[in-house]
Short mmCIF file of C-alpha atoms in Angstrom, two decimals:
data_model
loop_
_atom_site.label_atom_id
_atom_site.label_comp_id
_atom_site.label_asym_id
_atom_site.label_seq_id
_atom_site.Cartn_x
_atom_site.Cartn_y
_atom_site.Cartn_z
CA UNK A 1 5.23 16.78 4.80
CA UNK A 2 4.56 19.03 1.83
CA UNK A 3 1.60 18.24 -0.38
CA UNK A 4 1.12 19.70 -3.85
CA UNK A 5 0.02 23.33 -3.91
CA UNK A 6 -1.39 23.15 -7.45
CA UNK A 7 -2.85 20.12 -9.20
CA UNK A 8 -2.28 19.88 -12.94
CA UNK A 9 -5.20 18.51 -14.99
CA UNK A 10 -4.23 16.99 -18.34
CA UNK A 11 -6.30 15.29 -21.02
CA UNK A 12 -5.66 11.65 -21.88
CA UNK A 13 -3.94 12.60 -25.12
CA UNK A 14 -0.56 11.73 -26.69
CA UNK A 15 2.18 12.65 -24.24
CA UNK A 16 -0.01 12.32 -21.14
CA UNK A 17 1.34 8.92 -20.20
CA UNK A 18 4.94 10.09 -20.43
CA UNK A 19 4.18 13.22 -18.39
CA UNK A 20 2.50 11.09 -15.74
CA UNK A 21 5.44 8.67 -15.68
CA UNK A 22 7.90 11.53 -15.23
CA UNK A 23 5.83 12.89 -12.34
CA UNK A 24 5.72 9.46 -10.68
CA UNK A 25 9.47 9.17 -11.13
CA UNK A 26 9.93 12.37 -9.13
CA UNK A 27 7.93 10.93 -6.26
CA UNK A 28 4.76 12.70 -7.37
CA UNK A 29 1.13 11.64 -7.04
CA UNK A 30 -0.88 11.12 -10.24
CA UNK A 31 -4.57 10.27 -10.47
CA UNK A 32 -5.50 8.30 -13.58
CA UNK A 33 -8.47 6.32 -14.90
CA UNK A 34 -8.74 2.55 -14.73
CA UNK A 35 -11.71 0.49 -15.87
CA UNK A 36 -12.99 0.41 -12.27
CA UNK A 37 -12.48 3.87 -10.69
CA UNK A 38 -9.84 6.59 -10.80
CA UNK A 39 -6.73 5.51 -8.94
CA UNK A 40 -4.25 7.71 -7.09
CA UNK A 41 -0.87 6.53 -8.29
CA UNK A 42 2.51 6.60 -6.57
CA UNK A 43 5.78 4.78 -7.24
CA UNK A 44 5.23 1.51 -5.36
CA UNK A 45 8.98 1.12 -4.81
CA UNK A 46 9.39 4.56 -3.21
CA UNK A 47 8.41 4.47 0.45
CA UNK A 48 8.32 8.26 0.80
CA UNK A 49 6.02 8.58 -2.23
CA UNK A 50 3.73 5.96 -0.70
CA UNK A 51 3.76 7.83 2.61
CA UNK A 52 2.78 11.00 0.79
CA UNK A 53 -0.10 9.12 -0.84
CA UNK A 54 -1.44 8.03 2.55
CA UNK A 55 -1.33 11.61 3.74
CA UNK A 56 -2.98 13.02 0.62
CA UNK A 57 -5.90 10.63 1.05
CA UNK A 58 -6.12 11.24 4.77
CA UNK A 59 -5.93 7.46 5.12
CA UNK A 60 -6.17 6.69 8.86
CA UNK A 61 -3.66 3.84 8.95
CA UNK A 62 -1.28 1.97 6.70
CA UNK A 63 -3.69 -0.36 4.94
CA UNK A 64 -2.20 -2.59 2.24
CA UNK A 65 -2.37 -1.10 -1.25
CA UNK A 66 -2.76 -2.70 -4.67
CA UNK A 67 0.33 -2.75 -6.88
CA UNK A 68 -0.78 -2.08 -10.46
CA UNK A 69 1.39 -3.63 -13.16
CA UNK A 70 1.17 -3.81 -16.96
CA UNK A 71 1.15 -7.60 -17.32
CA UNK A 72 1.49 -10.92 -15.52
CA UNK A 73 5.23 -11.09 -16.17
CA UNK A 74 5.79 -8.03 -13.99
CA UNK A 75 3.34 -9.39 -11.42
CA UNK A 76 5.43 -12.58 -11.21
CA UNK A 77 8.42 -10.43 -10.26
CA UNK A 78 6.47 -9.33 -7.17
CA UNK A 79 4.47 -12.38 -6.13
CA UNK A 80 4.38 -16.18 -6.06
CA UNK A 81 1.61 -17.58 -8.28
CA UNK A 82 0.04 -20.94 -7.55
CA UNK A 83 -2.12 -22.83 -10.06
CA UNK A 84 -5.34 -21.02 -9.09
CA UNK A 85 -3.69 -17.64 -9.39
CA UNK A 86 -2.29 -18.50 -12.82
CA UNK A 87 -5.76 -19.64 -13.94
CA UNK A 88 -7.47 -16.47 -12.73
CA UNK A 89 -4.83 -14.15 -14.14
CA UNK A 90 -5.04 -15.85 -17.54
CA UNK A 91 -8.83 -15.58 -17.52
CA UNK A 92 -9.40 -12.09 -16.11
CA UNK A 93 -6.28 -9.97 -16.63
CA UNK A 94 -6.33 -7.27 -17.70
CA UNK A 95 -9.49 -6.63 -15.75
CA UNK A 96 -11.16 -5.80 -12.42
CA UNK A 97 -9.54 -8.58 -10.40
CA UNK A 98 -6.92 -8.12 -7.67
CA UNK A 99 -4.99 -11.17 -6.49
CA UNK A 100 -3.48 -11.34 -3.01
CA UNK A 101 -0.46 -13.64 -3.18
CA UNK A 102 2.70 -14.46 -1.22
CA UNK A 103 5.22 -11.67 -1.65
CA UNK A 104 8.53 -12.66 -3.20
CA UNK A 105 11.55 -12.03 -0.95
CA UNK A 106 13.20 -9.85 -3.61
CA UNK A 107 10.03 -7.88 -4.43
CA UNK A 108 10.92 -4.21 -4.91
CA UNK A 109 7.55 -2.87 -3.72
CA UNK A 110 7.90 -0.82 -0.53
CA UNK A 111 6.95 -2.58 2.69
CA UNK A 112 4.89 0.47 3.53
CA UNK A 113 2.72 -0.28 0.49
CA UNK A 114 2.14 -3.86 1.67
CA UNK A 115 1.60 -2.75 5.30
CA UNK A 116 4.47 -4.95 6.46
CA UNK A 117 2.68 -8.13 5.38
CA UNK A 118 4.19 -11.18 3.69
CA UNK A 119 1.54 -10.93 0.99
CA UNK A 120 1.06 -8.47 -1.84
CA UNK A 121 -2.03 -7.39 -3.79
CA UNK A 122 -1.46 -7.13 -7.56
CA UNK A 123 -3.64 -6.20 -10.52
CA UNK A 124 -3.38 -5.60 -14.26
CA UNK A 125 -5.93 -2.88 -15.10
CA UNK A 126 -7.92 -2.96 -18.34
CA UNK A 127 -7.73 0.67 -19.43
CA UNK A 128 -5.65 2.06 -22.27
CA UNK A 129 -4.42 5.11 -20.35
CA UNK A 130 -3.62 3.17 -17.19
CA UNK A 131 -1.71 0.64 -19.27
CA UNK A 132 0.18 3.39 -21.12
CA UNK A 133 1.23 5.02 -17.84
CA UNK A 134 2.39 1.71 -16.35
CA UNK A 135 4.38 0.90 -19.49
CA UNK A 136 5.95 4.36 -19.61
CA UNK A 137 6.86 4.26 -15.92
CA UNK A 138 8.30 0.76 -15.95
CA UNK A 139 7.73 -0.03 -12.26
CA UNK A 140 4.72 -1.08 -10.15
CA UNK A 141 2.36 1.73 -9.19
CA UNK A 142 0.17 1.64 -6.09
CA UNK A 143 -3.18 3.22 -6.89
CA UNK A 144 -5.98 3.20 -4.31
CA UNK A 145 -9.11 5.13 -5.23
CA UNK A 146 -8.32 8.79 -5.86
CA UNK A 147 -10.49 10.30 -3.14
CA UNK A 148 -10.23 11.38 0.46
CA UNK A 149 -10.38 8.24 2.58
CA UNK A 150 -13.96 7.31 3.41
CA UNK A 151 -15.52 9.29 0.56
CA UNK A 152 -17.30 7.78 -2.43
CA UNK A 153 -14.83 6.43 -4.97
CA UNK A 154 -14.31 8.70 -8.00
CA UNK A 155 -15.41 7.72 -11.49
CA UNK A 156 -14.54 11.01 -13.24
CA UNK A 157 -11.64 13.43 -13.12
CA UNK A 158 -14.01 16.05 -11.67
CA UNK A 159 -14.66 13.78 -8.68
CA UNK A 160 -10.93 13.53 -8.08
CA UNK A 161 -10.49 17.29 -8.35
CA UNK A 162 -13.28 17.86 -5.83
CA UNK A 163 -11.51 15.75 -3.22
CA UNK A 164 -7.81 16.18 -3.92
CA UNK A 165 -7.21 19.51 -5.66
CA UNK A 166 -4.02 20.97 -4.22
CA UNK A 167 -3.10 17.69 -2.50
CA UNK A 168 -1.78 15.78 -5.53
CA UNK A 169 0.38 16.73 -8.49
CA UNK A 170 -1.54 15.62 -11.57
CA UNK A 171 -4.84 14.23 -12.80
CA UNK A 172 -5.07 12.51 -16.17
CA UNK A 173 -8.64 12.99 -17.44
CA UNK A 174 -9.70 9.92 -19.39
CA UNK A 175 -13.45 10.43 -19.07
CA UNK A 176 -15.85 8.34 -16.97
CA UNK A 177 -14.67 4.91 -15.87
CA UNK A 178 -16.69 2.06 -17.43
CA UNK A 179 -17.05 -0.33 -14.47
CA UNK A 180 -17.54 2.23 -11.72
CA UNK A 181 -16.81 0.03 -8.69
CA UNK A 182 -13.53 -1.26 -7.33
CA UNK A 183 -11.89 -4.51 -8.33
CA UNK A 184 -12.81 -7.84 -6.78
CA UNK A 185 -10.08 -9.01 -4.39
CA UNK A 186 -9.29 -12.73 -4.16
CA UNK A 187 -6.55 -14.31 -2.08
CA UNK A 188 -4.83 -17.31 -3.66
CA UNK A 189 -2.63 -18.48 -0.80
CA UNK A 190 -4.36 -21.71 0.24
CA UNK A 191 -7.92 -21.97 -1.07
CA UNK A 192 -9.19 -19.11 -3.26
CA UNK A 193 -10.85 -16.69 -0.84
CA UNK A 194 -13.08 -13.73 -1.65
CA UNK A 195 -11.81 -10.78 0.38
CA UNK A 196 -13.72 -7.95 -1.33
CA UNK A 197 -16.61 -8.09 -3.81
CA UNK A 198 -16.15 -5.86 -6.81
CA UNK A 199 -16.31 -5.56 -10.57
CA UNK A 200 -16.00 -9.31 -11.18
CA UNK A 201 -18.63 -11.66 -9.73
CA UNK A 202 -18.01 -14.51 -7.30
CA UNK A 203 -19.69 -16.88 -9.78
CA UNK A 204 -17.34 -15.93 -12.62
CA UNK A 205 -14.30 -16.57 -10.44
CA UNK A 206 -15.65 -19.82 -9.00
CA UNK A 207 -16.39 -21.11 -12.49
CA UNK A 208 -12.75 -20.65 -13.49
CA UNK A 209 -11.24 -22.39 -10.45
CA UNK A 210 -13.87 -25.12 -10.47
CA UNK A 211 -15.10 -24.71 -6.90
CA UNK A 212 -16.80 -22.25 -4.57
CA UNK A 213 -14.74 -19.48 -3.05
CA UNK A 214 -14.06 -19.34 0.66
CA UNK A 215 -15.12 -16.23 2.53
CA UNK A 216 -12.77 -14.01 4.51
CA UNK A 217 -12.25 -15.53 7.97
CA UNK A 218 -14.03 -14.17 11.02
CA UNK A 219 -12.17 -11.24 12.51
CA UNK A 220 -10.56 -10.32 9.19
CA UNK A 221 -11.44 -6.67 9.79
CA UNK A 222 -8.89 -6.67 12.62
CA UNK A 223 -6.27 -8.68 10.73
CA UNK A 224 -6.80 -8.11 7.01
CA UNK A 225 -4.51 -9.10 4.17
CA UNK A 226 -6.03 -6.94 1.47
CA UNK A 227 -7.09 -3.42 0.52
CA UNK A 228 -10.64 -2.51 1.45
CA UNK A 229 -10.31 -4.04 4.93
CA UNK A 230 -9.21 -2.35 8.13
CA UNK A 231 -5.52 -2.15 8.92
CA UNK A 232 -3.54 -5.19 10.00
CA UNK A 233 -0.86 -5.03 12.62
CA UNK A 234 2.64 -6.26 11.96
CA UNK A 235 3.41 -8.19 15.13
CA UNK A 236 7.14 -8.71 15.74
CA UNK A 237 8.25 -11.45 18.11
CA UNK A 238 10.22 -8.94 20.19
CA UNK A 239 8.33 -6.83 22.75
CA UNK A 240 8.08 -3.11 22.06
CA UNK A 241 8.27 -0.41 24.72
CA UNK A 242 6.72 2.76 23.36
CA UNK A 243 7.45 6.44 24.09
CA UNK A 244 10.83 5.53 25.59
CA UNK A 245 12.80 8.37 27.17
CA UNK A 246 15.79 6.19 28.10
CA UNK A 247 17.27 2.85 27.06
CA UNK A 248 17.15 -0.07 29.46
CA UNK A 249 19.89 -2.75 29.62
CA UNK A 250 19.75 -5.12 26.67
CA UNK A 251 17.29 -3.06 24.63
CA UNK A 252 17.77 -2.07 21.01
CA UNK A 253 16.43 1.31 19.91
CA UNK A 254 14.02 2.45 17.24
CA UNK A 255 14.88 6.12 17.17
CA UNK A 256 13.27 9.26 15.76
CA UNK A 257 15.43 12.37 15.56
CA UNK A 258 18.38 12.50 17.98
CA UNK A 259 18.84 8.97 19.37
CA UNK A 260 18.75 8.20 23.06
CA UNK A 261 22.14 7.06 24.40
CA UNK A 262 22.95 3.58 25.61
CA UNK A 263 21.59 1.18 22.97
CA UNK A 264 23.89 -1.39 21.42
CA UNK A 265 21.94 -1.19 18.15
CA UNK A 266 20.09 1.87 16.85
CA UNK A 267 17.95 2.16 13.75
CA UNK A 268 16.66 5.67 13.13
CA UNK A 269 13.32 6.20 11.41
CA UNK A 270 14.43 9.72 10.50
CA UNK A 271 17.42 11.60 11.86
CA UNK A 272 15.82 14.83 10.60
CA UNK A 273 12.47 14.10 12.27
CA UNK A 274 10.72 13.75 8.91
CA UNK A 275 7.48 11.78 9.28
CA UNK A 276 7.38 10.73 5.61
CA UNK A 277 10.86 9.24 5.92
CA UNK A 278 9.84 7.62 9.19
CA UNK A 279 6.79 6.02 7.61
CA UNK A 280 8.86 4.71 4.71
CA UNK A 281 11.37 3.12 7.11
CA UNK A 282 8.94 1.81 9.72
CA UNK A 283 8.33 -1.79 8.65
CA UNK A 284 11.84 -2.47 7.42
CA UNK A 285 13.41 -1.16 10.63
CA UNK A 286 11.00 -3.16 12.80
CA UNK A 287 11.85 -6.33 10.92
CA UNK A 288 15.59 -5.73 11.23
CA UNK A 289 15.41 -5.04 14.95
CA UNK A 290 13.11 -8.02 15.48
CA UNK A 291 15.69 -10.22 13.76
CA UNK A 292 18.27 -9.33 16.40
CA UNK A 293 16.23 -11.26 19.02
CA UNK A 294 16.92 -8.65 21.68
CA UNK A 295 14.86 -8.79 24.90
CA UNK A 296 12.97 -5.65 23.95
CA UNK A 297 12.80 -2.80 21.43
CA UNK A 298 12.65 0.70 22.91
CA UNK A 299 10.73 3.07 20.63
CA UNK A 300 11.19 6.80 20.93
CA UNK A 301 8.15 9.06 20.91
CA UNK A 302 6.71 9.88 17.48
CA UNK A 303 4.71 13.12 17.11
CA UNK A 304 1.02 12.35 16.69
CA UNK A 305 0.20 14.83 13.94
CA UNK A 306 -0.06 14.01 10.23
CA UNK A 307 1.51 10.69 9.33
CA UNK A 308 2.58 10.34 12.95
CA UNK A 309 -0.96 9.27 13.81
CA UNK A 310 -0.73 6.29 11.44
CA UNK A 311 2.81 5.43 12.55
CA UNK A 312 1.68 5.42 16.19
CA UNK A 313 -1.36 3.33 15.32
CA UNK A 314 0.90 0.69 13.79
CA UNK A 315 3.32 0.79 16.71
CA UNK A 316 0.50 0.41 19.25
CA UNK A 317 -0.76 -2.67 17.41
CA UNK A 318 2.75 -4.10 17.22
CA UNK A 319 3.20 -3.54 20.94
CA UNK A 320 -0.11 -5.14 21.94
CA UNK A 321 0.08 -8.34 24.02
CA UNK A 322 0.51 -11.38 21.78
#
């Protein structure tokens, strides 16, 4: 996959939001300030742009990402809000709060961005430039911290440039971020549950919902539902057979490149052998093949370099004994 060869640095001045929106619309990667830290933005509805974001960050696996939206109305297009979620959004949006909610069936956000989960993380940032970019773009934007995965989160454009110069297309310099730590992540699926501490305190959130927050369940690091936790595996009902070199009777095929002969149903991650395209198609193709209720899914070998490492990580987890 090709990353940017030159990163454009622009001031947060008139015209910057439109330039950023145009770059996002071309599948580009744009770092921009929020009230918490600088986020690395990509079109949340474009699986290949999301795949490119993972690669630019050197993110080791397909962790769920936060979809940034300009207001609660757009968030409701993506997610199902219960009473607690409505209360928290009314109290703290825009602001440093991310809500993890059930994903709507017609949500346009790429399954790669939600790591194949049935939930989605959404946030309305409280920063004039972030808001202007989201309004100008008109679609959700995933925006994890704009740094190489594992590094300290960036609070200035210079921090972003240090980590990602030449790997992303544009940085919008809006000065230092005021909060300086990531958003608090709360799941509102059953009881409100604190998944990640952040820029909004547990006490503030508990006061609004009228009760203490639950903590993330034991083992959540191995089966997370939110950003800031280790990757979750999407576990289809159908068994997976990895690194297949032939198709056995009754199997359906998840192909990469030239398909193996003999499968009744074939879904190809990328006929051209493009790992970005394969990453974008991974979760949707797995779901479709799983829905066929075949005895087994044969999966052709995926190269282990670049995004292939993350694709193989996800496939290994999906193939693990249930």
